[in-house]
Amino acid sequence: MSETFDEATTLKRRTFVAASTAVAGLPLLTSDRLPAAASTAAPTPADQLSTVRLTVNGEQRTAKVDNRTSLLDLLREHLDLLGTKKGCDQGACGACTVLVDDRRVNACLTLAVMHQDARVTTIEGLARGEQLHPLQQAFIDHDGLQCGYCTPGQVMSGVACIAEGHTGSRAEIREWMSGNLCRCGAYTNIVSAIEQTAKEA
């Protein structure tokens, strides 16, 4: 008994970790034993690639993407338009809202290949040179942002909300903006910004 106890107490940390992973049925991979393929992704087969043509913010853009690529990933990873944010990536937060043919869309929920030859407007396409879009200016005037992460999606959704005519009351604005979440809680100011812009339109 004492001999077994003495042997257990002399176990080194590495031996213990190796024994633990072996018991759990997990392979212990050290840096010198990592498979070579672990560091590189397999290339996408050619038959799973498509060339997508879009008019993005008034400019013709083309990209070859995996058929499973979301519109959000096309914009961010292939066209370097980082204003559209990736939040939940499940369509629940609205941070990725863009306009597709003037309709608001959660870009994380739709495939890029579904929008061949569509007109896409992102937050980068709202301003005219140095002149901000009226809703962008209203967000500043009413302090409608705090951390700013959700702001591009809020603004894009707000532009659509005004265009759709859903600004008859603050309650109506809140209802039609309910798909855009703000973790900082700037909702009252966001509604005020949309309300002001709608009145001035």
Short mmCIF file of C-alpha atoms in Angstrom, two decimals:
data_model
loop_
_atom_site.label_atom_id
_atom_site.label_comp_id
_atom_site.label_asym_id
_atom_site.label_seq_id
_atom_site.Cartn_x
_atom_site.Cartn_y
_atom_site.Cartn_z
CA MET A 1 0.00 0.00 0.00
CA SER A 2 2.73 2.45 0.98
CA GLU A 3 4.73 1.46 -2.11
CA THR A 4 1.77 2.26 -4.38
CA PHE A 5 1.25 5.58 -2.63
CA ASP A 6 4.93 6.49 -3.02
CA GLU A 7 4.79 5.72 -6.74
CA ALA A 8 1.69 7.91 -7.15
CA THR A 9 3.30 10.83 -5.38
CA THR A 10 6.27 10.71 -7.73
CA LEU A 11 4.11 11.14 -10.85
CA LYS A 12 5.19 14.16 -12.74
CA ARG A 13 2.69 16.61 -14.22
CA ARG A 14 3.29 15.47 -17.81
CA THR A 15 2.79 11.85 -16.85
CA PHE A 16 -0.46 12.75 -15.11
CA VAL A 17 -1.74 14.71 -18.13
CA ALA A 18 -0.79 11.91 -20.51
CA ALA A 19 -2.48 9.32 -18.30
CA SER A 20 -5.61 11.49 -17.96
CA THR A 21 -6.03 11.96 -21.69
CA ALA A 22 -5.41 8.28 -22.32
CA VAL A 23 -8.14 7.33 -19.81
CA ALA A 24 -10.51 9.78 -21.48
CA GLY A 25 -9.77 8.21 -24.84
CA LEU A 26 -8.27 11.44 -26.22
CA PRO A 27 -5.00 11.53 -28.13
CA LEU A 28 -2.34 13.73 -26.56
CA LEU A 29 -0.95 15.96 -29.32
CA THR A 30 2.16 17.92 -28.60
CA SER A 31 3.45 20.56 -30.99
CA ASP A 32 5.90 18.10 -32.55
CA ARG A 33 3.13 15.53 -33.13
CA LEU A 34 0.48 17.78 -34.72
CA PRO A 35 -0.58 16.54 -38.16
CA ALA A 36 0.66 18.72 -41.00
CA ALA A 37 -2.88 19.21 -42.36
CA ALA A 38 -4.08 20.79 -39.11
CA SER A 39 -2.62 24.17 -39.99
CA THR A 40 -4.01 24.41 -43.52
CA ALA A 41 -7.62 24.24 -44.69
CA ALA A 42 -8.45 21.95 -47.58
CA PRO A 43 -9.09 23.86 -50.81
CA THR A 44 -12.71 24.12 -51.93
CA PRO A 45 -13.43 21.92 -54.98
CA ALA A 46 -13.99 23.91 -58.17
CA ASP A 47 -17.54 22.61 -58.57
CA GLN A 48 -18.44 24.21 -55.23
CA LEU A 49 -17.28 27.69 -56.27
CA SER A 50 -19.36 30.38 -57.95
CA THR A 51 -18.57 33.80 -59.35
CA VAL A 52 -20.91 36.33 -57.76
CA ARG A 53 -21.52 39.71 -59.42
CA LEU A 54 -23.07 42.48 -57.35
CA THR A 55 -23.47 46.21 -57.45
CA VAL A 56 -22.23 47.19 -54.01
CA ASN A 57 -22.63 50.83 -53.00
CA GLY A 58 -22.99 51.77 -56.66
CA GLU A 59 -19.85 49.91 -57.78
CA GLN A 60 -19.74 46.67 -59.76
CA ARG A 61 -17.98 44.00 -57.69
CA THR A 62 -17.14 40.39 -58.53
CA ALA A 63 -15.83 37.61 -56.31
CA LYS A 64 -15.35 33.87 -56.59
CA VAL A 65 -16.70 32.26 -53.44
CA ASP A 66 -17.65 28.93 -51.95
CA ASN A 67 -21.35 28.31 -52.62
CA ARG A 68 -21.94 28.23 -48.86
CA THR A 69 -20.55 31.74 -48.31
CA SER A 70 -23.00 34.10 -46.66
CA LEU A 71 -23.59 37.56 -48.02
CA LEU A 72 -22.04 38.87 -44.79
CA ASP A 73 -18.81 36.93 -45.31
CA LEU A 74 -18.68 37.99 -48.96
CA LEU A 75 -18.87 41.65 -47.92
CA ARG A 76 -16.40 41.40 -45.06
CA GLU A 77 -13.88 38.77 -46.18
CA HIS A 78 -13.89 39.13 -49.96
CA LEU A 79 -14.80 42.78 -50.56
CA ASP A 80 -13.15 44.24 -47.41
CA LEU A 81 -16.31 46.12 -46.36
CA LEU A 82 -15.92 45.82 -42.61
CA GLY A 83 -18.64 48.29 -41.62
CA THR A 84 -21.26 45.54 -41.65
CA LYS A 85 -20.73 43.70 -38.37
CA LYS A 86 -20.85 40.02 -37.53
CA GLY A 87 -22.71 39.74 -34.25
CA CYS A 88 -24.60 36.55 -33.44
CA ASP A 89 -24.23 35.08 -36.98
CA GLN A 90 -27.73 33.60 -36.46
CA GLY A 91 -30.00 36.43 -37.58
CA ALA A 92 -31.01 37.38 -34.05
CA CYS A 93 -29.16 40.66 -33.43
CA GLY A 94 -29.40 42.67 -36.67
CA ALA A 95 -25.77 43.85 -36.57
CA CYS A 96 -25.31 42.60 -40.14
CA THR A 97 -28.30 44.42 -41.67
CA VAL A 98 -27.75 45.66 -45.22
CA LEU A 99 -30.08 46.73 -48.01
CA VAL A 100 -30.52 44.35 -50.94
CA ASP A 101 -32.47 45.98 -53.75
CA ASP A 102 -33.61 48.54 -51.13
CA ARG A 103 -34.96 45.90 -48.74
CA ARG A 104 -33.33 45.22 -45.39
CA VAL A 105 -31.72 41.83 -45.07
CA ASN A 106 -29.77 40.05 -42.34
CA ALA A 107 -26.64 39.36 -44.36
CA CYS A 108 -25.60 36.45 -42.14
CA LEU A 109 -28.73 34.47 -43.04
CA THR A 110 -28.57 34.64 -46.82
CA LEU A 111 -26.13 33.10 -49.26
CA ALA A 112 -24.14 35.37 -51.53
CA VAL A 113 -24.99 33.25 -54.58
CA MET A 114 -28.69 34.01 -54.07
CA HIS A 115 -28.11 37.68 -54.91
CA GLN A 116 -26.54 37.53 -58.34
CA ASP A 117 -26.71 40.99 -59.99
CA ALA A 118 -28.46 42.51 -56.95
CA ARG A 119 -27.89 46.04 -55.65
CA VAL A 120 -26.42 45.95 -52.16
CA THR A 121 -26.02 48.98 -49.94
CA THR A 122 -23.87 48.79 -46.82
CA ILE A 123 -23.15 51.44 -44.21
CA GLU A 124 -20.15 52.54 -46.30
CA GLY A 125 -22.50 53.50 -49.14
CA LEU A 126 -24.85 55.85 -47.27
CA ALA A 127 -22.74 58.99 -47.03
CA ARG A 128 -22.12 61.19 -50.07
CA GLY A 129 -18.47 62.04 -49.79
CA GLU A 130 -18.06 64.07 -46.60
CA GLN A 131 -21.82 64.57 -46.22
CA LEU A 132 -23.41 62.06 -43.89
CA HIS A 133 -26.76 60.48 -44.60
CA PRO A 134 -29.46 62.35 -42.60
CA LEU A 135 -30.00 59.34 -40.35
CA GLN A 136 -26.28 59.05 -39.64
CA GLN A 137 -26.29 62.70 -38.61
CA ALA A 138 -29.41 62.18 -36.50
CA PHE A 139 -27.70 59.32 -34.64
CA ILE A 140 -24.95 61.79 -33.72
CA ASP A 141 -27.44 64.53 -32.81
CA HIS A 142 -29.46 62.24 -30.53
CA ASP A 143 -26.51 60.25 -29.15
CA GLY A 144 -28.00 57.09 -30.62
CA LEU A 145 -24.86 55.05 -30.11
CA GLN A 146 -22.57 54.06 -27.29
CA CYS A 147 -20.09 51.28 -28.09
CA GLY A 148 -21.05 51.61 -31.77
CA TYR A 149 -20.92 47.91 -32.65
CA CYS A 150 -24.62 47.63 -33.54
CA THR A 151 -24.80 51.11 -35.09
CA PRO A 152 -24.23 50.17 -38.76
CA GLY A 153 -27.05 47.64 -38.61
CA GLN A 154 -29.28 50.04 -36.68
CA VAL A 155 -28.73 52.79 -39.24
CA MET A 156 -29.35 50.51 -42.22
CA SER A 157 -32.50 49.13 -40.65
CA GLY A 158 -33.59 52.66 -39.74
CA VAL A 159 -33.16 53.82 -43.35
CA ALA A 160 -35.40 50.95 -44.47
CA CYS A 161 -37.90 51.63 -41.68
CA ILE A 162 -38.31 55.23 -42.92
CA ALA A 163 -38.54 54.15 -46.58
CA GLU A 164 -41.19 51.57 -45.68
CA GLY A 165 -43.28 54.22 -43.94
CA HIS A 166 -43.22 52.59 -40.50
CA THR A 167 -42.63 55.81 -38.58
CA GLY A 168 -46.18 56.88 -37.65
CA SER A 169 -45.38 56.78 -33.94
CA ARG A 170 -42.54 55.96 -31.59
CA ALA A 171 -44.27 52.66 -30.79
CA GLU A 172 -44.40 51.78 -34.49
CA ILE A 173 -40.73 52.62 -34.91
CA ARG A 174 -39.84 50.43 -31.93
CA GLU A 175 -41.87 47.56 -33.38
CA TRP A 176 -40.26 47.74 -36.82
CA MET A 177 -36.77 48.15 -35.33
CA SER A 178 -37.19 45.25 -32.91
CA GLY A 179 -34.93 42.98 -34.96
CA ASN A 180 -31.92 45.17 -34.15
CA LEU A 181 -30.51 44.73 -30.66
CA CYS A 182 -28.42 47.27 -28.77
CA ARG A 183 -26.61 45.79 -25.79
CA CYS A 184 -25.81 49.30 -24.54
CA GLY A 185 -29.53 50.12 -24.36
CA ALA A 186 -29.58 53.24 -26.56
CA TYR A 187 -33.07 52.40 -27.85
CA THR A 188 -34.78 55.66 -26.82
CA ASN A 189 -32.18 57.75 -28.64
CA ILE A 190 -32.25 55.48 -31.70
CA VAL A 191 -36.02 55.92 -31.96
CA SER A 192 -35.59 59.71 -31.61
CA ALA A 193 -33.01 59.74 -34.42
CA ILE A 194 -35.33 57.81 -36.75
CA GLU A 195 -38.31 59.95 -35.77
CA GLN A 196 -36.41 63.18 -36.53
CA THR A 197 -35.13 61.91 -39.89
CA ALA A 198 -38.58 60.73 -40.94
CA LYS A 199 -40.08 64.15 -40.16
CA GLU A 200 -37.39 65.93 -42.17
CA ALA A 201 -37.59 63.60 -45.17
#
